[in-house]
Short mmCIF file of C-alpha atoms in Angstrom, two decimals:
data_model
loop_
_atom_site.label_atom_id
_atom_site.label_comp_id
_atom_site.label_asym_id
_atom_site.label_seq_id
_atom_site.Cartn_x
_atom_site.Cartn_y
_atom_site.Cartn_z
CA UNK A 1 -39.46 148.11 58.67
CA UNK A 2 -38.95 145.45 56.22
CA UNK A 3 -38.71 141.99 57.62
CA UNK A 4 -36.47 139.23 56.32
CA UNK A 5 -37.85 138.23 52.43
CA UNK A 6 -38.73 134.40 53.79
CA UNK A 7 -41.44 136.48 55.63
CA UNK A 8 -43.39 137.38 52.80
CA UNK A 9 -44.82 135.96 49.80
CA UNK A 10 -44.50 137.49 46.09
CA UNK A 11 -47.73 138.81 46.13
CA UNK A 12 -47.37 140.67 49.38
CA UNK A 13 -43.86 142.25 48.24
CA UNK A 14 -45.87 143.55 45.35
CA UNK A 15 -48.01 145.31 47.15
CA UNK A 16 -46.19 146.46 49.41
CA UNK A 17 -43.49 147.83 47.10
CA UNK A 18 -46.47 149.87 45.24
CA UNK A 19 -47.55 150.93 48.62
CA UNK A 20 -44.44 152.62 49.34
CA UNK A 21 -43.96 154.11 46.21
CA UNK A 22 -47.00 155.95 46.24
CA UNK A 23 -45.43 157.12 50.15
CA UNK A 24 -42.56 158.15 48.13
CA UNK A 25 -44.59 160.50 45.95
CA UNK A 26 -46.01 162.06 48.27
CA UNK A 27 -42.67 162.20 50.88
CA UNK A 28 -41.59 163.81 47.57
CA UNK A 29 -43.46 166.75 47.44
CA UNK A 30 -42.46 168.10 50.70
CA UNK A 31 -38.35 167.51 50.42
CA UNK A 32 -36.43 164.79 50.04
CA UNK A 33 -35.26 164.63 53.42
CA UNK A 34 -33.89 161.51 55.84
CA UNK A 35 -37.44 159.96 55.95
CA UNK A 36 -37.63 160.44 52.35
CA UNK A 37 -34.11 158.36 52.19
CA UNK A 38 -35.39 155.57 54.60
CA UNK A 39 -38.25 154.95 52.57
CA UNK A 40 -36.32 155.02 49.39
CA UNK A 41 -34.05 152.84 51.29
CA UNK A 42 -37.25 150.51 52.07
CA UNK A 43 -38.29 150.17 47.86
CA UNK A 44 -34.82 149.69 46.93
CA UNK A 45 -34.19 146.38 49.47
CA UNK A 46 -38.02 145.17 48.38
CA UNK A 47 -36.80 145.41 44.52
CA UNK A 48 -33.99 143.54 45.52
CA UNK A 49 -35.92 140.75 47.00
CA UNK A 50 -37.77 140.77 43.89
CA UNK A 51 -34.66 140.25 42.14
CA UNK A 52 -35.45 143.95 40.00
CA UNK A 53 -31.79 144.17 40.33
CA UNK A 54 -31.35 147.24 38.03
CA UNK A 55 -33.84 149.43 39.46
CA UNK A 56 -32.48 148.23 43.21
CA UNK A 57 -28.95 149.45 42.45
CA UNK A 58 -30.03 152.60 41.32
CA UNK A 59 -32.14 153.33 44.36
CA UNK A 60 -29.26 152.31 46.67
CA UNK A 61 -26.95 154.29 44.50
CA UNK A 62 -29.24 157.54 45.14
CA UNK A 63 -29.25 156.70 49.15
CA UNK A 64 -25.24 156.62 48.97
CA UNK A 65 -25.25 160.20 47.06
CA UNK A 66 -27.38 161.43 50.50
CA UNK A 67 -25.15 159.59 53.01
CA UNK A 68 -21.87 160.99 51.05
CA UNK A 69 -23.26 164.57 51.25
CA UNK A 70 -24.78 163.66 55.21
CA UNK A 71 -21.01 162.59 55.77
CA UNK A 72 -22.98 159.65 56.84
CA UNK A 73 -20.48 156.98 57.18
CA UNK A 74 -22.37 154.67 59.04
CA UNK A 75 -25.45 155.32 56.53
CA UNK A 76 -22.56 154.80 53.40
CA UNK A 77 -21.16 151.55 54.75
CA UNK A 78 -24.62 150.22 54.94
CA UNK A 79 -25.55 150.99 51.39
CA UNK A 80 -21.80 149.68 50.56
CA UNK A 81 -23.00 146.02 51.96
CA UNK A 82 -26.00 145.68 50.78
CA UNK A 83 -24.59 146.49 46.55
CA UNK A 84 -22.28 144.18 47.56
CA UNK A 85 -24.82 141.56 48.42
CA UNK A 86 -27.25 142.80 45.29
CA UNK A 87 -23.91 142.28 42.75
CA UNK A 88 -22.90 138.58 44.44
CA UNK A 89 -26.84 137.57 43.72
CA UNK A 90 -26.18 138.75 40.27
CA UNK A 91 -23.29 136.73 40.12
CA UNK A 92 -20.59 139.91 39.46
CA UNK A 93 -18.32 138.38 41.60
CA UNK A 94 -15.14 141.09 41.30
CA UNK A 95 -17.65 144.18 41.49
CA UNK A 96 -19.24 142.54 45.15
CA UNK A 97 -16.20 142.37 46.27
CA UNK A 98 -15.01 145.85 45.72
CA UNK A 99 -18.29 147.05 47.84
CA UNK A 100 -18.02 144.44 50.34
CA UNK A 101 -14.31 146.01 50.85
CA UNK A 102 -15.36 149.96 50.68
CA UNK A 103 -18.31 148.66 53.53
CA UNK A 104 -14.85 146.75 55.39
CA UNK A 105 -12.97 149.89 55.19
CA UNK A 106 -15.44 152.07 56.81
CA UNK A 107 -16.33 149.35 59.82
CA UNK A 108 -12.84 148.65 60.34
CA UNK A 109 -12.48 152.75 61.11
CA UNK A 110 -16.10 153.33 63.03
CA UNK A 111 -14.71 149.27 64.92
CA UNK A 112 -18.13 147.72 63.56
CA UNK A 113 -17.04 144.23 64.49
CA UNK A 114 -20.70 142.54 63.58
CA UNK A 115 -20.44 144.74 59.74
CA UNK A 116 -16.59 143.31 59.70
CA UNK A 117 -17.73 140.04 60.04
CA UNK A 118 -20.42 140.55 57.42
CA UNK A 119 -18.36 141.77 54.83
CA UNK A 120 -15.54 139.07 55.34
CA UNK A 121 -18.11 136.83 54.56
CA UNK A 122 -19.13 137.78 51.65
CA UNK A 123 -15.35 139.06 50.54
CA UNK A 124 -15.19 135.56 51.11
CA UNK A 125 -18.02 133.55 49.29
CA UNK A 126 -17.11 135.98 46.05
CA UNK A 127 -13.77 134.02 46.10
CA UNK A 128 -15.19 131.18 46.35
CA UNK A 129 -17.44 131.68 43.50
CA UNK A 130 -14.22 132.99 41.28
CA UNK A 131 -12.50 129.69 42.50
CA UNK A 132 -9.62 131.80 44.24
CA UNK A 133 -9.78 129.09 47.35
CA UNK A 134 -6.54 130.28 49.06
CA UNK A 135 -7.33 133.82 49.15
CA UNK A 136 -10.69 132.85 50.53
CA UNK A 137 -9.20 130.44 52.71
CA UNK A 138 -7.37 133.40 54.42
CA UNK A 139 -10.51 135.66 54.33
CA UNK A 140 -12.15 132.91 56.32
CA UNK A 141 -9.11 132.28 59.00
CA UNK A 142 -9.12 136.46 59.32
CA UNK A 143 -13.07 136.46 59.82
CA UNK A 144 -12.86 133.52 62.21
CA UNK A 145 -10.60 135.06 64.51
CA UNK A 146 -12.39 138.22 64.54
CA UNK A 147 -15.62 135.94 65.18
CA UNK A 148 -13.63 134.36 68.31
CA UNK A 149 -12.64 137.71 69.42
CA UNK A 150 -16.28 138.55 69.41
CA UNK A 151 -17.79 135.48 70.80
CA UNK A 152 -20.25 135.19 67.74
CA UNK A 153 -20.56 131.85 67.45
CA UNK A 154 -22.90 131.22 64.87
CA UNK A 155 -20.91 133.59 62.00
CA UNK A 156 -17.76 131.06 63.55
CA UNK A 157 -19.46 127.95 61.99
CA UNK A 158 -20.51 129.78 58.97
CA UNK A 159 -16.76 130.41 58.71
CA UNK A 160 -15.50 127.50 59.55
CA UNK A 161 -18.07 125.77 56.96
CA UNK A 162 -16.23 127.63 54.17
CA UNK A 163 -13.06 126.54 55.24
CA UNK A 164 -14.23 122.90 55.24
CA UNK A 165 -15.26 123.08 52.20
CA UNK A 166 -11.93 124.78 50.98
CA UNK A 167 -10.10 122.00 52.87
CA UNK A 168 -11.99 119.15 51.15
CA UNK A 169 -11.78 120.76 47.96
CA UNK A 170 -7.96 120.33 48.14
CA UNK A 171 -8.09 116.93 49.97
CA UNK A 172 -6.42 118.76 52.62
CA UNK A 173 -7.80 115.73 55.24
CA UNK A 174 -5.75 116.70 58.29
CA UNK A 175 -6.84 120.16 58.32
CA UNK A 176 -10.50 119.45 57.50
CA UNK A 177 -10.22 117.15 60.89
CA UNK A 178 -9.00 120.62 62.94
CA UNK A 179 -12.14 122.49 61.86
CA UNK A 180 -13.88 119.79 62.24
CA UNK A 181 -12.98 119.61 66.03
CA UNK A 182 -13.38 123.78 66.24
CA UNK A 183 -16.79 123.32 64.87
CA UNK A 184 -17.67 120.27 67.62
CA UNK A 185 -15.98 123.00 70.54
CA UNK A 186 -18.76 125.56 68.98
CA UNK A 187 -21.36 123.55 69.13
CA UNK A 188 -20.58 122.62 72.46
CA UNK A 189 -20.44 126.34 73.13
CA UNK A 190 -24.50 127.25 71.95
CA UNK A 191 -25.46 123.19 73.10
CA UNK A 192 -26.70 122.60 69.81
CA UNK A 193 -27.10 118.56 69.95
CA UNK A 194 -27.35 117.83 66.24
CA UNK A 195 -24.39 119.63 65.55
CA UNK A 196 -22.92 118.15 68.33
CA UNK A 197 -23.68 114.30 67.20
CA UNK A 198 -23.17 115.56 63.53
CA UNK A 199 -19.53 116.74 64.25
CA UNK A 200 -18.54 113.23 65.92
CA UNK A 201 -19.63 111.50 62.82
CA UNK A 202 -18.10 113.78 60.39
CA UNK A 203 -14.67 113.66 62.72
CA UNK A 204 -15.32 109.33 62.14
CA UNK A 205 -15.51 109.69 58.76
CA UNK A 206 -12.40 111.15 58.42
CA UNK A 207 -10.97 108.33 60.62
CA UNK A 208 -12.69 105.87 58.39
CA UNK A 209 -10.66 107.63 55.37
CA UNK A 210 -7.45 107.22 57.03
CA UNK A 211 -8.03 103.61 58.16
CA UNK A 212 -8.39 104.84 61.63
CA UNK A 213 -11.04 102.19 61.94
CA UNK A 214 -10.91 102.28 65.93
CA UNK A 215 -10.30 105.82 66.10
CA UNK A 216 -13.60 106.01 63.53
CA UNK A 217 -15.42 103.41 65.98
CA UNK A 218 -14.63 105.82 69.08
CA UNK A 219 -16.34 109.09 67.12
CA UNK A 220 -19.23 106.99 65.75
CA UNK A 221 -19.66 105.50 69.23
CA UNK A 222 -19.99 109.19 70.87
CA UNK A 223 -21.81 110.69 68.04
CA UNK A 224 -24.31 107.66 68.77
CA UNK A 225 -24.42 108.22 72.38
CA UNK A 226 -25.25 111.62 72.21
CA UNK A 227 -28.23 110.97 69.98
CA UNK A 228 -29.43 108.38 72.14
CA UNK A 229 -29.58 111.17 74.90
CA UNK A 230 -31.05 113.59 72.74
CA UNK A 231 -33.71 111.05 71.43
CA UNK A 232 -32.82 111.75 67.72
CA UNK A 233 -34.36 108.56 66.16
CA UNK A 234 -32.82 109.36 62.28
CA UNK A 235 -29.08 110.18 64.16
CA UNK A 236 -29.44 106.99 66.14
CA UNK A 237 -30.32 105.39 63.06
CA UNK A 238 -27.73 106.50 60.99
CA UNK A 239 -24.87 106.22 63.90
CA UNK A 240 -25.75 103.01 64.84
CA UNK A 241 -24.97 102.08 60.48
CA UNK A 242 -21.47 103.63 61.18
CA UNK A 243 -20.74 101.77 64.57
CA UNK A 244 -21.89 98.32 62.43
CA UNK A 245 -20.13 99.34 59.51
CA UNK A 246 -17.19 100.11 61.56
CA UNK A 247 -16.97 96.56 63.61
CA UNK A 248 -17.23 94.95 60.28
CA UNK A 249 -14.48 96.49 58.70
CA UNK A 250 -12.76 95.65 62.37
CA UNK A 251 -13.65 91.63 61.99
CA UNK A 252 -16.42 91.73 64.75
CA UNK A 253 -18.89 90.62 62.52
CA UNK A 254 -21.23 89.18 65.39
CA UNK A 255 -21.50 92.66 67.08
CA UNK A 256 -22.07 94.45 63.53
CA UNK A 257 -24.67 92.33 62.89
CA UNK A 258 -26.77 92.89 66.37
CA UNK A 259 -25.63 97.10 65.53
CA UNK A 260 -27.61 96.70 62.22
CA UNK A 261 -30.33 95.25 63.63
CA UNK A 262 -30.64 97.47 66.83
CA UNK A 263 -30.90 100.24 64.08
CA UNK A 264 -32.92 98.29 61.64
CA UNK A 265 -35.79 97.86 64.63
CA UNK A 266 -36.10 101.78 65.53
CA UNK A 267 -36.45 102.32 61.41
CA UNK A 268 -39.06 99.95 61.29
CA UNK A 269 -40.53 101.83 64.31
CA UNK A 270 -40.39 105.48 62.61
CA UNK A 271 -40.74 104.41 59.14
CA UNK A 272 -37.68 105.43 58.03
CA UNK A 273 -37.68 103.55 54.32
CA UNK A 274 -34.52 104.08 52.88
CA UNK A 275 -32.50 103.14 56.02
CA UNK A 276 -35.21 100.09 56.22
CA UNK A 277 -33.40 98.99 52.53
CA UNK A 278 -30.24 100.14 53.43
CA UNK A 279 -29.76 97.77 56.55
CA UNK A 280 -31.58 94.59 55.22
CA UNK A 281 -28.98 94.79 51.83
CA UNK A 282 -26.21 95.45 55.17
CA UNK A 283 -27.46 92.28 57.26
CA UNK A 284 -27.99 90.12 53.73
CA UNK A 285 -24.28 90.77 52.84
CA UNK A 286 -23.52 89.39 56.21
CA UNK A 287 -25.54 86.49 55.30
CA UNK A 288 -28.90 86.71 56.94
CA UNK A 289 -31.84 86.64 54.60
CA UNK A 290 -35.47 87.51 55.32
CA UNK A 291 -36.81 84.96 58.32
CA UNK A 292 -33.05 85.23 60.37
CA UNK A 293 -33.70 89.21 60.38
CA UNK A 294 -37.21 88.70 61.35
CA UNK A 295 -36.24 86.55 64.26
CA UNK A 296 -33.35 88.89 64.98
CA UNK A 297 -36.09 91.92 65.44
CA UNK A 298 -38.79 89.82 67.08
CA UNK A 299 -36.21 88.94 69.32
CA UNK A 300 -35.27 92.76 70.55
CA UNK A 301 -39.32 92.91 71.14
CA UNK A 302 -39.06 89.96 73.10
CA UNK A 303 -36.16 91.14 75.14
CA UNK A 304 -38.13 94.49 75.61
CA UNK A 305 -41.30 92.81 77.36
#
């Protein structure tokens, strides 16, 4: 079995490939049967996580002849995906697509949901890639539903990631604030707190854009609350800026200053440099210079005694 290429280094790839070619010699001798095939299978995927693109595809290509003459169709839809992932890498864009759909074709029939998914994906990212955004916008809606059909949440965000990006691409604002809520329900859904406390900023940001500044207050106020109960010092950090930023924008300029300086103190605390500069340039342009900020901190250590 060949684990995930993040697994294994160059070097061991290597070796292993040359390992398994020498089983394939051998494997050869006696016929080239289904374990023949799998191992064949094996080199080609190693070759094409060594990027030996050419030699992959005709490998793969040689599998597909057996699964064809197997009647194989499970076997052929396989072999289908994976050119269609070796041809995106290459950056053929057109000829992916036409073996992500022959590996759609065959799910759809067999009712492979998971392979569905898969190859909507990458139908998907191909289009992307050609710049064809609305017919990958409507390759994304198609594979989200059939994600929501199948409770797979994870391949959901994936989709809905495209389709923010789509969105945003076309300034489409209103629509990129509906995914944003879908992806805040699904992270909800697997309890995943950064995405949680990332999706209320995002969905503030958005508010921010559309001089919603007290709708924008309200998401950056959650988003912050929920990283304060998950203990996520660089989210408090950074949600405490947008509550600040917020009020100032509002004309509470008192209450903006102590937000910058609440989030000023835990960077000091964790080292956090950049947002260190960030917020003393914020709390300077509100007047404060160097010994005022000082005494602001000191003060929260005071108060904390």
């Amino acid at each position: 079995m060949i684990k995930d290429e993040s697994e294994y280094s160059k070097e061991e790839l290597e070796r292993l490939l040359k390992e398994k070619q020498g089983n394939l010699e051998e494997l050869e001798k006696i016929s080239k049967n289904s374990i023949y095939m799998k191992e064949l299978s094996d080199i080609a995927l190693i070759q094409l996580q060594l990027e030996r693109y050419i030699d992959s595809e005709k490998n793969y290509l040689i599998c597909l002849k057996h699964f064809e003459l197997q009647k194989d169709r499970l076997g052929q839809a396989s072999v289908y995906g994976i050119l269609g992932t070796l041809f995106f890498k290459m950056g053929d864009y057109l000829k992916s697509i036409d073996y992500y759909e022959k590996a759609y074709e065959i799910s759809e029939d067999l009712m492979q949901n998971q392979e569905q998914i898969i190859c909507l994906k990458g139908i998907g990212a191909n289009l992307i890639k050609l710049n064809k955004l609305d017919e990958a916008c409507d390759i994304f809606f198609d594979c989200s539903a059939l994600c929501s059909d199948n409770n797979d949440i994870y391949n959901l965000l994936d989709c809905l990631g495209n389709l923010i990006f789509i969105h945003e691409k076309d300034e489409k604002w209103d629509v990129v604030f509906e995914l944003y809520m879908k992806t805040l329900k699904a992270f909800r859904e697997l309890e995943d707190a950064k995405g949680i406390i990332t999706s209320y900023y995002n969905l503030g940001i958005l508010e921010k854009r559309n001089n919603n500044m007290r709708e924008a207050l309200r998401y950056f106020k959650k988003g912050t609350n929920n990283a304060i109960d998950s203990n996520i010092a660089e989210l408090i950090i950074k949600g405490l800026g947008y509550v600040g930023e917020s009020l100032f924008h509002l004309g509470e300029i008192k209450e903006a200053k102590n937000q910058f300086i609440k989030a000023l103190y835990l960077a000091n605390k964790i080292n956090a440099e950049n947002a260190k500069a960030q917020l003393r340039i914020l709390l300077q342009s509100l007047g404060l210079n160097d010994k005022q900020i000082t005494d602001e901190l000191e003060g929260i250590d005071e108060s904390r005694k």
